[in-house]
C-alpha positions as protocol buffer text, in pm:
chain_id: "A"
residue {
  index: 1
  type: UNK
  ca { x: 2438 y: 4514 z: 6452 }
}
residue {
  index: 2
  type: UNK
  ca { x: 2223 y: 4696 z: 6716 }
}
residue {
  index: 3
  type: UNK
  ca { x: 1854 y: 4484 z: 6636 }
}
residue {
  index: 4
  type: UNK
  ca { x: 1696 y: 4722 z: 6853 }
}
residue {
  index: 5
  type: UNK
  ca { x: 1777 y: 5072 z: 6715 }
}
residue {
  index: 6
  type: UNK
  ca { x: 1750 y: 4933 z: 6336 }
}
residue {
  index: 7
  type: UNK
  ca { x: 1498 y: 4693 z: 6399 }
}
residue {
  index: 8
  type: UNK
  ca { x: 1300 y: 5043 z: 6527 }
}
residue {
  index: 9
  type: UNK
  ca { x: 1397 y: 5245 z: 6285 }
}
residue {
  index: 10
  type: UNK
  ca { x: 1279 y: 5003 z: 5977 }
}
residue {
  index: 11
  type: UNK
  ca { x: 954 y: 4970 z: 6110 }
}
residue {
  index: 12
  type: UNK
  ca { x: 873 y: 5330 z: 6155 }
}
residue {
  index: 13
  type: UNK
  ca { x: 1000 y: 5390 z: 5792 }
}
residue {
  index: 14
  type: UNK
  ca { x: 793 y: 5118 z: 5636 }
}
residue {
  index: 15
  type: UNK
  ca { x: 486 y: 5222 z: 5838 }
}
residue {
  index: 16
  type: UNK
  ca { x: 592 y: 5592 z: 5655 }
}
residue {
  index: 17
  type: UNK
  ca { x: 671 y: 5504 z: 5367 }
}
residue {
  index: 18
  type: UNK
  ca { x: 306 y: 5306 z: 5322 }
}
residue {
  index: 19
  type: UNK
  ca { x: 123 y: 5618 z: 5473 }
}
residue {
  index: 20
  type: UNK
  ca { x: 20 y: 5384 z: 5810 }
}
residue {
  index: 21
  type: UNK
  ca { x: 69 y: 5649 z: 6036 }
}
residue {
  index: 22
  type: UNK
  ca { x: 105 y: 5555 z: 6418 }
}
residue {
  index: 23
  type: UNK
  ca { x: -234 y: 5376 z: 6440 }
}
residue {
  index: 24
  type: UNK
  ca { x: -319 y: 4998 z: 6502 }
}
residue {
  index: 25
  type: UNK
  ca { x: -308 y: 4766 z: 6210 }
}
residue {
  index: 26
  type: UNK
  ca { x: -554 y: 4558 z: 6106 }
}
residue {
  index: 27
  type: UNK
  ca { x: -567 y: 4268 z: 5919 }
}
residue {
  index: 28
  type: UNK
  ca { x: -217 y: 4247 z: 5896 }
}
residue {
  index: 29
  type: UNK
  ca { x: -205 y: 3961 z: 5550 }
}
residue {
  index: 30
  type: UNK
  ca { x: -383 y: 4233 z: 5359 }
}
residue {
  index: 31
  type: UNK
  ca { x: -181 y: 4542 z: 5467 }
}
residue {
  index: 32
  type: UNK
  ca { x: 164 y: 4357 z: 5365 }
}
residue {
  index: 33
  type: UNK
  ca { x: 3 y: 4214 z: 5035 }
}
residue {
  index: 34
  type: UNK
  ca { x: -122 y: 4581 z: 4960 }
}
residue {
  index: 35
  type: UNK
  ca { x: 171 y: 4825 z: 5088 }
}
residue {
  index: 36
  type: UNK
  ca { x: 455 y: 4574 z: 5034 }
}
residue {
  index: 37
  type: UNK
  ca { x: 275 y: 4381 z: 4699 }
}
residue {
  index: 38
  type: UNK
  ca { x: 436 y: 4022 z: 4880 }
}
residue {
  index: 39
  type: UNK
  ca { x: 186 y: 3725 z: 4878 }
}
residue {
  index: 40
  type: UNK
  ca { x: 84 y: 3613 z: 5192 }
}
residue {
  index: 41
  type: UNK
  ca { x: -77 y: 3263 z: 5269 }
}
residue {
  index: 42
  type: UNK
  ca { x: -217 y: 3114 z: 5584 }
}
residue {
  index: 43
  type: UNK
  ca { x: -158 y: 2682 z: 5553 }
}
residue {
  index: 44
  type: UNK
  ca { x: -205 y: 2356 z: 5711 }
}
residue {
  index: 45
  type: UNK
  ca { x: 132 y: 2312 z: 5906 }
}
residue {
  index: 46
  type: UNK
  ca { x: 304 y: 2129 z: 6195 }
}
residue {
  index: 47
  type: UNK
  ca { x: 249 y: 2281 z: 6600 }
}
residue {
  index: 48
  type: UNK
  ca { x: 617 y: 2359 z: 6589 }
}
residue {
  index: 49
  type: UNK
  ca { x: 638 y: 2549 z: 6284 }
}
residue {
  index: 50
  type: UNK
  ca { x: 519 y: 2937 z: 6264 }
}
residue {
  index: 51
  type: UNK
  ca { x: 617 y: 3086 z: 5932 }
}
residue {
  index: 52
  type: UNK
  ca { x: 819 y: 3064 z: 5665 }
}
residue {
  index: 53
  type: UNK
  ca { x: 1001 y: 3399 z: 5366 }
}
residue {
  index: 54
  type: UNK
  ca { x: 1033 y: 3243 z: 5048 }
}
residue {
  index: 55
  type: UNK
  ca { x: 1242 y: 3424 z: 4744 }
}
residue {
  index: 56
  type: UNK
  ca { x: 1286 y: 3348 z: 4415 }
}
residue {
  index: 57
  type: UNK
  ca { x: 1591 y: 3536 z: 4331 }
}
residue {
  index: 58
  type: UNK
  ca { x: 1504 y: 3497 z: 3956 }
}
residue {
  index: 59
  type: UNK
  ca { x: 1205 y: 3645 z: 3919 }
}
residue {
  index: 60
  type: UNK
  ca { x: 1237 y: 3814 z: 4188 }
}
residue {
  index: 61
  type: UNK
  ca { x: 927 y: 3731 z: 4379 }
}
residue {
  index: 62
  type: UNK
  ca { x: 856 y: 3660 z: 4782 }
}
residue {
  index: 63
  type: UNK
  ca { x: 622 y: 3454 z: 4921 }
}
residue {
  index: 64
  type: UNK
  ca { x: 577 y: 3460 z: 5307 }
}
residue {
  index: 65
  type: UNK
  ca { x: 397 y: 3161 z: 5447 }
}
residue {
  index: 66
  type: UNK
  ca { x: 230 y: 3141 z: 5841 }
}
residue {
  index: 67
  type: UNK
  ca { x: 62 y: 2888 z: 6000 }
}
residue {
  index: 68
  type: UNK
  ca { x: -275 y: 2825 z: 6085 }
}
residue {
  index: 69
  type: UNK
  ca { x: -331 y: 2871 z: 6445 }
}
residue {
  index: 70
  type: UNK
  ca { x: -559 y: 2940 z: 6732 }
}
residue {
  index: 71
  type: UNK
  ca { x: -299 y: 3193 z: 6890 }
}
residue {
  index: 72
  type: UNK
  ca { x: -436 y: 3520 z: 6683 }
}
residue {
  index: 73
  type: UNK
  ca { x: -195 y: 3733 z: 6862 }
}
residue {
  index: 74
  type: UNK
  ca { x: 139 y: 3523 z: 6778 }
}
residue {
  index: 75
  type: UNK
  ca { x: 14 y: 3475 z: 6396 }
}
residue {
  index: 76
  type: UNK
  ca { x: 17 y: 3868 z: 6386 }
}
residue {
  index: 77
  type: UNK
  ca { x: 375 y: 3854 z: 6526 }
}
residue {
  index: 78
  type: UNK
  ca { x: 524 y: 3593 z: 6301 }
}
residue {
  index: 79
  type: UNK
  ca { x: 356 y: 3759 z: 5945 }
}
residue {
  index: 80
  type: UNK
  ca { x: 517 y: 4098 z: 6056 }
}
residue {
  index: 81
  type: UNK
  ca { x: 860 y: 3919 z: 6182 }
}
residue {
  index: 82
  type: UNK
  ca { x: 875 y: 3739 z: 5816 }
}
residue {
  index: 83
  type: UNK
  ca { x: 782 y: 4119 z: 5670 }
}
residue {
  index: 84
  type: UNK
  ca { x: 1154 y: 4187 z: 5856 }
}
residue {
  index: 85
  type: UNK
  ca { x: 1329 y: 3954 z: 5683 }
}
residue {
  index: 86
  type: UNK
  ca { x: 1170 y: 4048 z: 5358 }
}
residue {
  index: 87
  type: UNK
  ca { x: 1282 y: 4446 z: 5459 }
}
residue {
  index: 88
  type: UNK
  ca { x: 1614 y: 4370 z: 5572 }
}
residue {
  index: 89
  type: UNK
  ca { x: 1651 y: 4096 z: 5288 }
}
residue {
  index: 90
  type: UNK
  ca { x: 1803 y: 3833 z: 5471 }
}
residue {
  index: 91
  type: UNK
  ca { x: 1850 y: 3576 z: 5245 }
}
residue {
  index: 92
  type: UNK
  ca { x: 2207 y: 3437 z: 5354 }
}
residue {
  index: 93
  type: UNK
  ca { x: 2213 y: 3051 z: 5307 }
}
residue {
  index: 94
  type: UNK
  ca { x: 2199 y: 2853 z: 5669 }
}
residue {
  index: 95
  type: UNK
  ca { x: 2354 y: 2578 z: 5670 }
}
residue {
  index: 96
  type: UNK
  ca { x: 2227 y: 2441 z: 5955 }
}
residue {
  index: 97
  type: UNK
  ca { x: 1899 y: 2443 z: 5881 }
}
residue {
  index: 98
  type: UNK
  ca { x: 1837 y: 2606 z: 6278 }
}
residue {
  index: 99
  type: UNK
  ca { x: 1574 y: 2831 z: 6171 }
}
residue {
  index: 100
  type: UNK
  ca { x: 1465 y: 2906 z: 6547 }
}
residue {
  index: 101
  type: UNK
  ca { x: 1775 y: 2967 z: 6631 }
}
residue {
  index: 102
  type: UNK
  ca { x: 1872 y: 3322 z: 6827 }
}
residue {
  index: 103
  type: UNK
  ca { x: 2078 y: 3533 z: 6620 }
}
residue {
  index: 104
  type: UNK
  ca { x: 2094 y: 3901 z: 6586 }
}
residue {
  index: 105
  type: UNK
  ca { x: 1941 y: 3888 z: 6243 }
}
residue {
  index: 106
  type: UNK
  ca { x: 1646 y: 3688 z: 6391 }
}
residue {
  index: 107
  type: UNK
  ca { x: 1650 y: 3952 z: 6716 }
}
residue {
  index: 108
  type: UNK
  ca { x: 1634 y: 4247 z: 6451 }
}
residue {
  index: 109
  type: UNK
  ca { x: 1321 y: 4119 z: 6279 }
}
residue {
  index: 110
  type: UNK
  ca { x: 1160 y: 4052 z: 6665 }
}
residue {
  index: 111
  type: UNK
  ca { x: 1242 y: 4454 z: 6717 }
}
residue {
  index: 112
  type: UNK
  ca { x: 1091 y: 4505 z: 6404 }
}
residue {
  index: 113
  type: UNK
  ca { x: 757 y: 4340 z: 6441 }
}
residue {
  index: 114
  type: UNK
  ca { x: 727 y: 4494 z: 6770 }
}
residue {
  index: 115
  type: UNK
  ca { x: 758 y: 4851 z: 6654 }
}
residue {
  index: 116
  type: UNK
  ca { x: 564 y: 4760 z: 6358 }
}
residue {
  index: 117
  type: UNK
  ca { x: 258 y: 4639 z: 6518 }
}
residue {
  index: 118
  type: UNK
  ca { x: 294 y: 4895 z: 6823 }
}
residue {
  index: 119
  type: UNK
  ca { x: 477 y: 5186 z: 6762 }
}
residue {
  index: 120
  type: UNK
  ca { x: 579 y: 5384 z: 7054 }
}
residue {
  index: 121
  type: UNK
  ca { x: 444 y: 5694 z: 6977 }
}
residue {
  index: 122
  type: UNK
  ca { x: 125 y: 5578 z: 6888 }
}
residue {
  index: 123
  type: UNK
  ca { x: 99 y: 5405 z: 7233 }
}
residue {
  index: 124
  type: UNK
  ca { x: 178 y: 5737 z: 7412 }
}
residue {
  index: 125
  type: UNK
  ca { x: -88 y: 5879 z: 7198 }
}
residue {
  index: 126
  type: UNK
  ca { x: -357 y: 5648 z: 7291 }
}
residue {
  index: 127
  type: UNK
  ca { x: -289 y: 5681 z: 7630 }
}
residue {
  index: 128
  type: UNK
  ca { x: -274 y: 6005 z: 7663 }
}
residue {
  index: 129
  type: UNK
  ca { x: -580 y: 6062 z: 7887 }
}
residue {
  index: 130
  type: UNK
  ca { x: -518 y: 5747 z: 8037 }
}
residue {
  index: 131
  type: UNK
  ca { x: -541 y: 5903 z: 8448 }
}
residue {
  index: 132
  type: UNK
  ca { x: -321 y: 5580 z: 8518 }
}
residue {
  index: 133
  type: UNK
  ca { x: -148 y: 5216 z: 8364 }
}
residue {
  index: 134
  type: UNK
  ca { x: -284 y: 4915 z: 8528 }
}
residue {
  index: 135
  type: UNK
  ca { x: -360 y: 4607 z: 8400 }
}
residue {
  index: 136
  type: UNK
  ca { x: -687 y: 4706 z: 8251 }
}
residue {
  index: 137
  type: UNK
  ca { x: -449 y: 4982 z: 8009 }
}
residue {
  index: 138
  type: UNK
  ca { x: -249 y: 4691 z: 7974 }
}
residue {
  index: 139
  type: UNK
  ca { x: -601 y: 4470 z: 7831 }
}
residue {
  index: 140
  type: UNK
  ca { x: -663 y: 4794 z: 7619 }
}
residue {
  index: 141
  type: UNK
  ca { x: -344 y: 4828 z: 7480 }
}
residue {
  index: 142
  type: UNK
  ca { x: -324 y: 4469 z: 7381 }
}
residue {
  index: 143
  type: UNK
  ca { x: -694 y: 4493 z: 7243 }
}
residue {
  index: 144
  type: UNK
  ca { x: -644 y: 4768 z: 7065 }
}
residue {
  index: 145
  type: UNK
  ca { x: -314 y: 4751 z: 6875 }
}
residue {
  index: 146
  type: UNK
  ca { x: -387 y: 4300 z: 6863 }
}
residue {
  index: 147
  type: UNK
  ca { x: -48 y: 4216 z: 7019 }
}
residue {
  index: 148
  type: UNK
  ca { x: 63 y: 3970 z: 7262 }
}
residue {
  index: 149
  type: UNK
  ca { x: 100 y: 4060 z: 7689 }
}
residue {
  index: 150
  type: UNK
  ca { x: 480 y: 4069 z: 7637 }
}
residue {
  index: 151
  type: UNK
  ca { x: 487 y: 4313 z: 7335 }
}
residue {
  index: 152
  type: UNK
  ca { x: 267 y: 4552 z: 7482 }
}
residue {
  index: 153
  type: UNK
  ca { x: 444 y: 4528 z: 7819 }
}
residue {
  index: 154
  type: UNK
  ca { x: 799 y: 4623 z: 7664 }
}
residue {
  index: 155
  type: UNK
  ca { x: 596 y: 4881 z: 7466 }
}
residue {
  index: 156
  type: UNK
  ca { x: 498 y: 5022 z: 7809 }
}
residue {
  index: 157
  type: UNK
  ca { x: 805 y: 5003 z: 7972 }
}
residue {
  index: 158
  type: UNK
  ca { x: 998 y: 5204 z: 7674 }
}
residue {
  index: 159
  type: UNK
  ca { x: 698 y: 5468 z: 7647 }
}
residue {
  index: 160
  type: UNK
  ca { x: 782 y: 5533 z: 8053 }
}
residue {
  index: 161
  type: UNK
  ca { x: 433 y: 5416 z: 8138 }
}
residue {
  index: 162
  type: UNK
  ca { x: 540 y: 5104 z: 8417 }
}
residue {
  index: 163
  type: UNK
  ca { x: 889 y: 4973 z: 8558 }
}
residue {
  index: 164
  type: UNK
  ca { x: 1050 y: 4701 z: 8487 }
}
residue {
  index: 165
  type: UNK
  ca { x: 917 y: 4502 z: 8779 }
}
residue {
  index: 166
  type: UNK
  ca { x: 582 y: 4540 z: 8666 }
}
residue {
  index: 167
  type: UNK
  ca { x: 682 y: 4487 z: 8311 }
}
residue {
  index: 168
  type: UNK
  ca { x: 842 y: 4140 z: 8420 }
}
residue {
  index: 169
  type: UNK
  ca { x: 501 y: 4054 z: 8585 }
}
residue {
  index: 170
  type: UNK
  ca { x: 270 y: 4136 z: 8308 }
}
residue {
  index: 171
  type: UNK
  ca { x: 534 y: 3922 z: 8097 }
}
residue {
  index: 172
  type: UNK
  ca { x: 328 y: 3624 z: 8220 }
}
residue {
  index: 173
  type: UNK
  ca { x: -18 y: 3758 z: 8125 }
}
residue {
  index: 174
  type: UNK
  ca { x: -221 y: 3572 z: 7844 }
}
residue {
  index: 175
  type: UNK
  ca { x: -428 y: 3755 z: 7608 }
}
residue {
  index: 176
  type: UNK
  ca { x: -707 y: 3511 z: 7683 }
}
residue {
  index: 177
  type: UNK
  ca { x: -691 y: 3576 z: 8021 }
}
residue {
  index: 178
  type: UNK
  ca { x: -703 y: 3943 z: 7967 }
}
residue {
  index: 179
  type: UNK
  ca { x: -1009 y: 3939 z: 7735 }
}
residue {
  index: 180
  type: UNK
  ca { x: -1224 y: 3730 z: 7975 }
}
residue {
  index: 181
  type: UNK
  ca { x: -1066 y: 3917 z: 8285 }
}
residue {
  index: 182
  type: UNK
  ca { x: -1207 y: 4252 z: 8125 }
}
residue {
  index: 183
  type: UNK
  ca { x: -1518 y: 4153 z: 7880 }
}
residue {
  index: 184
  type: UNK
  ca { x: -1378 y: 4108 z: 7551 }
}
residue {
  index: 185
  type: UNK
  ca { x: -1361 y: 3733 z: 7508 }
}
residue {
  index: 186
  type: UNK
  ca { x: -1617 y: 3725 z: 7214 }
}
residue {
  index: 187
  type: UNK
  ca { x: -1403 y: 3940 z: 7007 }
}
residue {
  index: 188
  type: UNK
  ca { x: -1055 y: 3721 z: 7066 }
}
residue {
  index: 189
  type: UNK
  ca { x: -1279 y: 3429 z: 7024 }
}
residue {
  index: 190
  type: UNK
  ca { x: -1370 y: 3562 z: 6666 }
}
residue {
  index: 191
  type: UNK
  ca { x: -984 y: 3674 z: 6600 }
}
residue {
  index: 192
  type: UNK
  ca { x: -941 y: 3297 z: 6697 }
}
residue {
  index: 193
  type: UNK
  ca { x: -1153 y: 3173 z: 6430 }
}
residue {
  index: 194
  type: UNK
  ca { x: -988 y: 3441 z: 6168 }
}
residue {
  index: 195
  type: UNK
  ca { x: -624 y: 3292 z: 6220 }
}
residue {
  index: 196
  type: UNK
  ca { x: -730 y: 2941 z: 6216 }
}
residue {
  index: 197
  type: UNK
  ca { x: -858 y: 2953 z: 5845 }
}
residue {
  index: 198
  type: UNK
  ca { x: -670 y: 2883 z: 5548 }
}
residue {
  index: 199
  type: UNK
  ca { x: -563 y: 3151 z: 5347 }
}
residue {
  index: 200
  type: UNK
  ca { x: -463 y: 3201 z: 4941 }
}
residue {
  index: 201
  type: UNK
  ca { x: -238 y: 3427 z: 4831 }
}
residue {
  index: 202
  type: UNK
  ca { x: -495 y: 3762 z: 4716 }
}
residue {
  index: 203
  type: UNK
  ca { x: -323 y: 3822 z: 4376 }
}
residue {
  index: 204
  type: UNK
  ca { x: -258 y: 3420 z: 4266 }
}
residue {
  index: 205
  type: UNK
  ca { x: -636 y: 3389 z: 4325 }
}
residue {
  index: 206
  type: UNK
  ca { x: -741 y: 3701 z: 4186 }
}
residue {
  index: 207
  type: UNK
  ca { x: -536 y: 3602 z: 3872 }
}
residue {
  index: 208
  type: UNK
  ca { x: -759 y: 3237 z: 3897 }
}
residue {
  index: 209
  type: UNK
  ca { x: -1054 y: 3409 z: 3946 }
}
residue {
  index: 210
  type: UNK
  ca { x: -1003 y: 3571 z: 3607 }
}
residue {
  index: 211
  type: UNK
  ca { x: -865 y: 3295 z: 3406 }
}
residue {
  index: 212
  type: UNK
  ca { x: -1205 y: 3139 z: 3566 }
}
residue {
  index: 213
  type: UNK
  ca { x: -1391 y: 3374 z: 3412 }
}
residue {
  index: 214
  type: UNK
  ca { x: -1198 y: 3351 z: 3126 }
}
residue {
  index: 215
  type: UNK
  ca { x: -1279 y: 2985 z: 3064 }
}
residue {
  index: 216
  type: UNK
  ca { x: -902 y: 2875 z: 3120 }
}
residue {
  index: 217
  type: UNK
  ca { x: -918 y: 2786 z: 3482 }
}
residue {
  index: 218
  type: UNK
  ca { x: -1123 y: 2545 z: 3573 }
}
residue {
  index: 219
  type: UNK
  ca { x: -1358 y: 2520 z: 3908 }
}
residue {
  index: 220
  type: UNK
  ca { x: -1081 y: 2267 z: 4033 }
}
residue {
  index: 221
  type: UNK
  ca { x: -814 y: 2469 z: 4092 }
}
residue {
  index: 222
  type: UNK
  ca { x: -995 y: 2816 z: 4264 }
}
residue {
  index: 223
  type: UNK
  ca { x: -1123 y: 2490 z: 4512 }
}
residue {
  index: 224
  type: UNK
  ca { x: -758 y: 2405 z: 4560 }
}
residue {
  index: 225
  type: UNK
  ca { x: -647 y: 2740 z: 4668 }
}
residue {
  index: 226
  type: UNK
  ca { x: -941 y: 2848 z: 4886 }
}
residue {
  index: 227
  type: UNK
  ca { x: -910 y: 2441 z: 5089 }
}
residue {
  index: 228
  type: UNK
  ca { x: -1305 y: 2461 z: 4952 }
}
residue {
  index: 229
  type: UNK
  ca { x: -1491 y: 2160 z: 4713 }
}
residue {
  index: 230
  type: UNK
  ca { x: -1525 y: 2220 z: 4371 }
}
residue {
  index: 231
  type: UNK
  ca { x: -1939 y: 2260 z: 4432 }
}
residue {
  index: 232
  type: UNK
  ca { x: -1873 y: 2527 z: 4701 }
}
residue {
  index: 233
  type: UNK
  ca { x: -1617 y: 2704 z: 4444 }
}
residue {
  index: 234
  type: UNK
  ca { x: -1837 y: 2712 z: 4221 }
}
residue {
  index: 235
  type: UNK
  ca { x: -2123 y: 2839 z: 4415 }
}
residue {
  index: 236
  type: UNK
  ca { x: -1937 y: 3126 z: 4537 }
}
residue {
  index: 237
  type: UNK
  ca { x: -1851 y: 3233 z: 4189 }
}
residue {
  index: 238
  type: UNK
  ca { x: -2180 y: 3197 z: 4075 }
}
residue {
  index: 239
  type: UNK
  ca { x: -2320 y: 3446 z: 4410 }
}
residue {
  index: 240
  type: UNK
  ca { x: -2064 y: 3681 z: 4320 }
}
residue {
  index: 241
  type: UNK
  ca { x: -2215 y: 3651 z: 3885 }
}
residue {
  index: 242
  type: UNK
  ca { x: -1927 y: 3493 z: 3813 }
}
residue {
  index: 243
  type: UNK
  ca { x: -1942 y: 3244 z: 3491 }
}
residue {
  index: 244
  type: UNK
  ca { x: -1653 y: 3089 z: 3293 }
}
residue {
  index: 245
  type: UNK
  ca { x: -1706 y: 3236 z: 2950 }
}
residue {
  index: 246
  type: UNK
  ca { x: -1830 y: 3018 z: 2649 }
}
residue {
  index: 247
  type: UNK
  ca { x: -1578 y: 3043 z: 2339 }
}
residue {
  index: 248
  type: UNK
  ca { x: -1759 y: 2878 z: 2054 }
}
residue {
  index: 249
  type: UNK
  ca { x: -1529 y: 2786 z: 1775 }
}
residue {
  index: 250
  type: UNK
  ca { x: -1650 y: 2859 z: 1471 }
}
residue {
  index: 251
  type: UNK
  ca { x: -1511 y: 2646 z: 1229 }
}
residue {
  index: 252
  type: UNK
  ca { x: -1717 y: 2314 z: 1393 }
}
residue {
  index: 253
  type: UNK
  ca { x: -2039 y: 2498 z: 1322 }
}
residue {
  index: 254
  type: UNK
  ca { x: -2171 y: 2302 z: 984 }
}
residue {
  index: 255
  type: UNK
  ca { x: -2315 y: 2615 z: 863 }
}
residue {
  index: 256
  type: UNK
  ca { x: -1986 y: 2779 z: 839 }
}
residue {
  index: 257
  type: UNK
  ca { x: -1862 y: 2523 z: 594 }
}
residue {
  index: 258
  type: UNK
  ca { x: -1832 y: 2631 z: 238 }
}
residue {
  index: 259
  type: UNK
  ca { x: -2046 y: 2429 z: -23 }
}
residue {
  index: 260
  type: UNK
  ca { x: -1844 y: 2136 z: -244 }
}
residue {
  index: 261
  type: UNK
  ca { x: -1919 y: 2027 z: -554 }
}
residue {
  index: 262
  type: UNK
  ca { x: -1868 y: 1715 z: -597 }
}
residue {
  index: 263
  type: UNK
  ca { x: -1793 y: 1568 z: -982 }
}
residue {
  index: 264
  type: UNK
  ca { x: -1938 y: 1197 z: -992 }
}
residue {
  index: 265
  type: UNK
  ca { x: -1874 y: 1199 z: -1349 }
}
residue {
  index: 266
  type: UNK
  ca { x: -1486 y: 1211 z: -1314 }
}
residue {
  index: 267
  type: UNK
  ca { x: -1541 y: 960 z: -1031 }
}
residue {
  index: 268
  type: UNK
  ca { x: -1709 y: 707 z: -1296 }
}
residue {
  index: 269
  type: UNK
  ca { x: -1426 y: 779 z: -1540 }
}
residue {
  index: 270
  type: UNK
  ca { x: -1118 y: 675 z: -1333 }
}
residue {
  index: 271
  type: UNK
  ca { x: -1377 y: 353 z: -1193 }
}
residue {
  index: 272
  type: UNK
  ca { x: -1459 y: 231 z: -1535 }
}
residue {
  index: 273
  type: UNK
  ca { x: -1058 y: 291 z: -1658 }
}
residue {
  index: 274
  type: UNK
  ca { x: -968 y: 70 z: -1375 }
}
residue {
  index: 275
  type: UNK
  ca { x: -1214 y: -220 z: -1502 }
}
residue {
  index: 276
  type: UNK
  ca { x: -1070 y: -194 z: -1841 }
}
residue {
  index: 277
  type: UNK
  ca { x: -702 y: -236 z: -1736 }
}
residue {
  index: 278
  type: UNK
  ca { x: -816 y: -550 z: -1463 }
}
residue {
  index: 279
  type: UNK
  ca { x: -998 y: -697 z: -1767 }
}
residue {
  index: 280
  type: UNK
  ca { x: -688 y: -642 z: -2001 }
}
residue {
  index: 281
  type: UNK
  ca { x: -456 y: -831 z: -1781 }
}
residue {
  index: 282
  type: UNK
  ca { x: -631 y: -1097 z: -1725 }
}
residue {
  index: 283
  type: UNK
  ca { x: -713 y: -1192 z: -2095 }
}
residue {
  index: 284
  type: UNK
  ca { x: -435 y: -1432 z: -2145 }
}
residue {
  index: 285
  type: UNK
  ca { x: -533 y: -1632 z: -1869 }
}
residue {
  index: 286
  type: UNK
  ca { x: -845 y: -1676 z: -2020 }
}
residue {
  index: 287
  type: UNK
  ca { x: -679 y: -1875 z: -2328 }
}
């Protein structure tokens, strides 16, 4: 396996083959729940623990799973790493349970998220009438495409754009650092709040939204996926003229009933044959 040449060439035919051209991506959960039709959540997990491909090889279904975090850049990075392993399907078993570990499959789907979320070509594009690459290209290039320092410094590096001294310095760069450095800290500061919100699935609450609306679903469960309150739930769905529907059933409505008549005369008959058979059978215990 060479995980940089087909770790390359995968992501430039996905970003084809889903008409994304060379240009930045943006919010990355809805372009692989729309071009790859995987659901995508953001969740409550551990400080060690990034993301997560799920597959159920019955129905044939993959869920991909990231963590919330205050690192905007490396949530970008895992969600299109996990896209890899959906794209290459690597579902072998591990024994060992050493997710992190370094192997070439997990090397491939690094290459891939790189080229995926900065393509080459669009870099050389976007600095085309750049009159020179120093660390304030290096701020736009990370600002513009939403990658981490260290992508868009071995992005540089294989467009020809800086050696691989400078490369190796820039390595060590922070994107926080660059966005106060060079005036764009109130736009990673609002990426910051974006990737440290929970996130449903689009489709599995689109579906709840409609059984919702169907009367089937109940307020409960839309609060369960969105990490809301029931009241909130509800008061969202109401802003956006959303209302569980009323199903009346028909046959509890009295006036639906048909009329019964009702012989009382029959009735009598079968009381006043009872009397006559209790008086019968007790006549010989009246001698």
């Amino acid at each position: 396996m060479n995980a940089e040449v087909e770790g390359c060439a995968a992501a430039e035919r996905f970003r084809h083959d889903h008409r994304l051209g060379l240009q930045p991506l943006g919010d990355l959960v809805a372009v692989i729940e729309q071009s790859a039709g995987i659901d995508v959540a953001v969740l409550d997990a551990g400080p060690d623990e990034h993301g997560l491909t799920m597959r159920d090889p019955q129905r044939d279904t993959v869920f991909i799973g990231v963590a919330r975090t205050r690192h905007p850049m490396r949530q970008r990075s895992t969600l299109a790493h996990e896209l890899a392993h959906v794209v290459f399907g690597d579902w072998a078993d591990n024994d060992t349970c050493d997710w992190s570990a370094s192997t070439p499959v997990e090397s491939r789907a690094n290459v891939f998220a790189r080229h995926l979320l900065l393509p080459v070509e669009g870099l050389k594009a976007f600095l085309v009438e750049a009159p020179e690459v120093n660390l304030a290209t290096l701020s736009a290039v990370v600002q513009r495409f939403l990658v981490s320092p260290q992508i868009a410094a071995i992005a540089l590096e294989q467009a020809g754009c800086i050696d691989p001294d400078t490369k190796r310095d820039w390595m060590s760069v922070t994107a926080p650092q660059l966005a106060v450095r060079f005036g764009w800290s109130d736009q990673y500061q609002a990426l910051q709040t974006d990737s440290d919100q929970r996130r449903a699935p689009q489709r599995l609450l689109a579906r709840a939204i409609q059984g919702y609306a169907e009367g089937v679903v109940s307020a409960q469960t839309i609060a369960t996926l969105r990490g809301i309150t029931p009241d909130n739930a509800v008061k969202e769905l109401r802003e956006a003229g959303i209302f569980p529907a009323q199903h009346p059933v028909s046959w509890t409505d009295p006036g639906e009933l048909p009329d019964v008549q009702l012989d009382l005369n029959a009735l009598d008959d079968a009381l006043n044959g009872t009397d006559d058979a209790h008086e019968t059978a007790t006549e010989p215990n009246a001698r």
